[in-house]
Amino acid sequence: MPTNKTFTMIKPDAVADGHSGAIIKMIEEAGFRIVALKKTQLTAERAGQFYAVHAERPFYESLCTYMSSGPIIPIILEKENAVADFRTLIGATNPDNADEGTIRKLFAKSMQANAIHGSDSDENAQIEGSFFFGNVEQF
Ligand code: GTP
Ligand code: MG
């Protein structure tokens, strides 16, 4: 059953470059409601757990180093058709292929340092939100 929720994370490059406010503004203007939000930092080990699905990929170690290189902003969002609409808002993984006006087109630096994460299914949105937030923080 669709949950109408998704999970996102503003990645270390975008936080370090001072783009968090602009990105959150775009997210709210696109009709998403913030359910939970905080600033935190992953260890390389926890980054590896979050991206465990990519453990066999050649870029995995580099991804874990990058994702633990500085603060991130994890956010749970709510909107009708949240997962799909949010993936549209952020654009393609590689910013060279991202549509004009998408968050990655505007703020991503590279395929790896691509500014923002977006869950790829309702199931993963639930798992990823729970990776960062307890029930008491979600309202
Ligand atoms: P997420 O929303 O972060 O999950 O990105 P995605 O779903 O668009 O892409 P995917 O899950 O395939 O990859 C996860 C993350 O790994 C990407 O967002 C990039 O940060 C990084 N990544 C993916 N492919 C590559 C690659 O070929 N090289 C490098 N260096 N990083 C990659
Ligand atoms: Mg992904």
mmCIF file of C-alpha atoms and ligand atoms in Angstrom:
data_model
loop_
_atom_site.group_PDB
_atom_site.id
_atom_site.type_symbol
_atom_site.label_atom_id
_atom_site.label_comp_id
_atom_site.label_asym_id
_atom_site.label_seq_id
_atom_site.Cartn_x
_atom_site.Cartn_y
_atom_site.Cartn_z
ATOM 1 C CA MET A 1 0.000 0.000 0.000
ATOM 2 C CA PRO A 2 1.490 3.418 -0.903
ATOM 3 C CA THR A 3 2.500 5.405 2.166
ATOM 4 C CA ASN A 4 2.661 8.876 0.534
ATOM 5 C CA LYS A 5 5.993 9.317 2.280
ATOM 6 C CA THR A 6 9.532 9.421 1.024
ATOM 7 C CA PHE A 7 12.959 9.869 2.521
ATOM 8 C CA THR A 8 15.686 12.238 1.397
ATOM 9 C CA MET A 9 19.115 13.295 2.537
ATOM 10 C CA ILE A 10 20.907 16.478 1.544
ATOM 11 C CA LYS A 11 24.401 15.131 0.912
ATOM 12 C CA PRO A 12 27.727 16.478 2.277
ATOM 13 C CA ASP A 13 28.664 18.529 -0.790
ATOM 14 C CA ALA A 14 25.382 20.456 -0.834
ATOM 15 C CA VAL A 15 25.405 21.046 2.941
ATOM 16 C CA ALA A 16 29.050 22.227 2.869
ATOM 17 C CA ASP A 17 28.365 24.566 -0.054
ATOM 18 C CA GLY A 18 25.466 26.238 1.769
ATOM 19 C CA HIS A 19 22.712 24.960 -0.538
ATOM 20 C CA SER A 20 20.526 23.372 2.181
ATOM 21 C CA GLY A 21 18.146 26.325 2.447
ATOM 22 C CA ALA A 22 17.639 26.640 -1.303
ATOM 23 C CA ILE A 23 17.066 22.891 -1.636
ATOM 24 C CA ILE A 24 14.539 22.749 1.226
ATOM 25 C CA LYS A 25 12.737 25.736 -0.325
ATOM 26 C CA MET A 26 12.449 23.880 -3.636
ATOM 27 C CA ILE A 27 11.158 20.779 -1.837
ATOM 28 C CA GLU A 28 8.455 22.736 0.034
ATOM 29 C CA GLU A 29 7.453 24.705 -3.060
ATOM 30 C CA ALA A 30 6.994 21.401 -4.880
ATOM 31 C CA GLY A 31 4.302 20.517 -2.337
ATOM 32 C CA PHE A 32 6.143 18.251 0.092
ATOM 33 C CA ARG A 33 5.495 18.542 3.835
ATOM 34 C CA ILE A 34 8.431 18.046 6.198
ATOM 35 C CA VAL A 35 7.635 15.209 8.631
ATOM 36 C CA ALA A 36 11.063 14.962 10.286
ATOM 37 C CA LEU A 37 14.394 16.743 9.731
ATOM 38 C CA LYS A 38 17.791 17.000 11.400
ATOM 39 C CA LYS A 39 21.485 17.620 10.749
ATOM 40 C CA THR A 40 23.873 14.765 11.518
ATOM 41 C CA GLN A 41 26.973 13.038 10.180
ATOM 42 C CA LEU A 42 27.437 9.417 9.112
ATOM 43 C CA THR A 43 30.497 7.337 9.922
ATOM 44 C CA ALA A 44 31.886 5.457 6.913
ATOM 45 C CA GLU A 45 30.498 2.268 8.479
ATOM 46 C CA ARG A 46 26.970 3.676 8.772
ATOM 47 C CA ALA A 47 27.180 5.116 5.250
ATOM 48 C CA GLY A 48 28.066 1.597 4.142
ATOM 49 C CA GLN A 49 24.993 0.207 5.902
ATOM 50 C CA PHE A 50 22.756 2.822 4.285
ATOM 51 C CA TYR A 51 24.092 2.021 0.792
ATOM 52 C CA ALA A 52 24.577 -1.726 1.435
ATOM 53 C CA VAL A 53 22.713 -2.499 -1.795
ATOM 54 C CA HIS A 54 25.751 -1.091 -3.649
ATOM 55 C CA ALA A 55 28.357 -3.094 -1.662
ATOM 56 C CA GLU A 56 29.604 -4.957 -4.735
ATOM 57 C CA ARG A 57 29.864 -1.861 -6.945
ATOM 58 C CA PRO A 58 33.337 -0.445 -7.761
ATOM 59 C CA PHE A 59 32.372 2.982 -6.402
ATOM 60 C CA TYR A 60 31.144 1.670 -3.002
ATOM 61 C CA GLU A 61 34.222 2.566 -0.921
ATOM 62 C CA SER A 62 34.468 5.995 -2.512
ATOM 63 C CA LEU A 63 30.734 6.522 -1.916
ATOM 64 C CA CYS A 64 31.101 5.646 1.790
ATOM 65 C CA THR A 65 34.070 8.023 2.169
ATOM 66 C CA TYR A 66 32.141 10.812 0.461
ATOM 67 C CA MET A 67 28.908 10.238 2.392
ATOM 68 C CA SER A 68 30.790 10.397 5.723
ATOM 69 C CA SER A 69 32.939 13.410 4.741
ATOM 70 C CA GLY A 70 30.706 16.017 6.383
ATOM 71 C CA PRO A 71 27.276 16.787 7.815
ATOM 72 C CA ILE A 72 24.131 15.636 6.035
ATOM 73 C CA ILE A 73 20.472 16.586 6.484
ATOM 74 C CA PRO A 74 18.127 13.564 6.520
ATOM 75 C CA ILE A 75 14.449 14.410 5.989
ATOM 76 C CA ILE A 76 11.184 12.449 5.891
ATOM 77 C CA LEU A 77 8.674 14.002 3.481
ATOM 78 C CA GLU A 78 4.978 13.566 2.817
ATOM 79 C CA LYS A 79 2.991 14.193 -0.355
ATOM 80 C CA GLU A 80 0.660 12.265 -2.610
ATOM 81 C CA ASN A 81 2.797 10.038 -4.885
ATOM 82 C CA ALA A 82 5.816 11.105 -2.814
ATOM 83 C CA VAL A 83 8.455 8.605 -3.989
ATOM 84 C CA ALA A 84 7.947 9.097 -7.722
ATOM 85 C CA ASP A 85 7.336 12.848 -7.559
ATOM 86 C CA PHE A 86 10.458 13.344 -5.468
ATOM 87 C CA ARG A 87 12.625 11.369 -7.899
ATOM 88 C CA THR A 88 11.316 13.656 -10.639
ATOM 89 C CA LEU A 89 12.166 16.737 -8.547
ATOM 90 C CA ILE A 90 15.775 15.642 -7.922
ATOM 91 C CA GLY A 91 16.566 14.451 -11.464
ATOM 92 C CA ALA A 92 18.928 11.800 -12.808
ATOM 93 C CA THR A 93 21.799 10.360 -10.738
ATOM 94 C CA ASN A 94 24.343 11.872 -13.137
ATOM 95 C CA PRO A 95 23.761 15.645 -13.218
ATOM 96 C CA ASP A 96 24.848 15.714 -16.862
ATOM 97 C CA ASN A 97 21.665 13.737 -17.606
ATOM 98 C CA ALA A 98 19.389 15.583 -15.166
ATOM 99 C CA ASP A 99 16.538 17.676 -16.555
ATOM 100 C CA GLU A 100 16.728 21.466 -16.357
ATOM 101 C CA GLY A 101 15.276 22.834 -13.122
ATOM 102 C CA THR A 102 15.879 19.670 -11.096
ATOM 103 C CA ILE A 103 17.766 19.821 -7.800
ATOM 104 C CA ARG A 104 20.659 17.769 -9.146
ATOM 105 C CA LYS A 105 20.913 19.867 -12.307
ATOM 106 C CA LEU A 106 21.136 22.980 -10.161
ATOM 107 C CA PHE A 107 23.325 21.762 -7.292
ATOM 108 C CA ALA A 108 25.123 18.465 -8.061
ATOM 109 C CA LYS A 109 28.852 18.579 -8.738
ATOM 110 C CA SER A 110 29.350 15.078 -10.151
ATOM 111 C CA MET A 111 27.840 11.591 -10.457
ATOM 112 C CA GLN A 112 28.996 10.878 -6.896
ATOM 113 C CA ALA A 113 28.675 14.312 -5.245
ATOM 114 C CA ASN A 114 25.145 14.709 -6.525
ATOM 115 C CA ALA A 115 23.675 16.868 -3.744
ATOM 116 C CA ILE A 116 20.689 14.788 -2.685
ATOM 117 C CA HIS A 117 19.279 11.297 -2.168
ATOM 118 C CA GLY A 118 15.745 10.120 -2.892
ATOM 119 C CA SER A 119 14.212 6.766 -1.908
ATOM 120 C CA ASP A 120 13.370 4.519 -4.850
ATOM 121 C CA SER A 121 10.300 2.743 -3.376
ATOM 122 C CA ASP A 122 7.736 3.031 -0.577
ATOM 123 C CA GLU A 123 9.397 0.099 1.172
ATOM 124 C CA ASN A 124 12.854 1.708 1.064
ATOM 125 C CA ALA A 125 11.430 5.087 2.133
ATOM 126 C CA GLN A 126 10.138 3.406 5.292
ATOM 127 C CA ILE A 127 13.420 1.550 5.940
ATOM 128 C CA GLU A 128 15.579 4.621 5.271
ATOM 129 C CA GLY A 129 13.428 6.960 7.391
ATOM 130 C CA SER A 130 13.704 4.525 10.286
ATOM 131 C CA PHE A 131 17.493 4.440 9.785
ATOM 132 C CA PHE A 132 17.601 8.052 11.033
ATOM 133 C CA PHE A 133 14.393 8.758 12.989
ATOM 134 C CA GLY A 134 12.396 7.136 15.785
ATOM 135 C CA ASN A 135 8.582 7.128 15.839
ATOM 136 C CA VAL A 136 8.469 9.971 18.355
ATOM 137 C CA GLU A 137 10.245 12.284 15.883
ATOM 138 C CA GLN A 138 7.805 11.701 13.012
ATOM 139 C CA PHE A 139 4.792 13.994 13.004
HETATM 140 P P1 GTP B 1 20.458 7.893 -4.359
HETATM 141 O O1 GTP B 1 19.198 8.680 -4.328
HETATM 142 O O2 GTP B 1 21.575 8.551 -3.590
HETATM 143 O O3 GTP B 1 20.248 6.450 -3.954
HETATM 144 O O4 GTP B 1 20.929 7.939 -5.878
HETATM 145 P P2 GTP B 1 20.289 7.170 -7.112
HETATM 146 O O5 GTP B 1 19.168 6.277 -6.678
HETATM 147 O O6 GTP B 1 19.986 8.200 -8.144
HETATM 148 O O7 GTP B 1 21.511 6.317 -7.612
HETATM 149 P P3 GTP B 1 22.047 4.908 -7.065
HETATM 150 O O8 GTP B 1 21.189 4.401 -5.976
HETATM 151 O O9 GTP B 1 22.282 4.052 -8.255
HETATM 152 O O10 GTP B 1 23.467 5.305 -6.480
HETATM 153 C C1 GTP B 1 23.607 5.759 -5.141
HETATM 154 C C2 GTP B 1 24.640 6.873 -5.119
HETATM 155 O O11 GTP B 1 25.917 6.329 -5.420
HETATM 156 C C3 GTP B 1 24.445 7.966 -6.183
HETATM 157 O O12 GTP B 1 23.516 8.954 -5.812
HETATM 158 C C4 GTP B 1 25.833 8.536 -6.276
HETATM 159 O O13 GTP B 1 26.126 9.394 -5.158
HETATM 160 C C5 GTP B 1 26.684 7.277 -6.167
HETATM 161 N N1 GTP B 1 26.968 6.685 -7.482
HETATM 162 C C6 GTP B 1 26.105 6.016 -8.290
HETATM 163 N N2 GTP B 1 26.713 5.581 -9.406
HETATM 164 C C7 GTP B 1 28.006 5.985 -9.299
HETATM 165 C C8 GTP B 1 29.164 5.834 -10.145
HETATM 166 O O14 GTP B 1 29.119 5.235 -11.225
HETATM 167 N N3 GTP B 1 30.321 6.376 -9.681
HETATM 168 C C9 GTP B 1 30.403 7.045 -8.484
HETATM 169 N N4 GTP B 1 31.580 7.540 -8.102
HETATM 170 N N5 GTP B 1 29.335 7.187 -7.662
HETATM 171 C C10 GTP B 1 28.165 6.680 -8.070
HETATM 172 MG MG MG B 2 19.365 4.920 -5.073
#
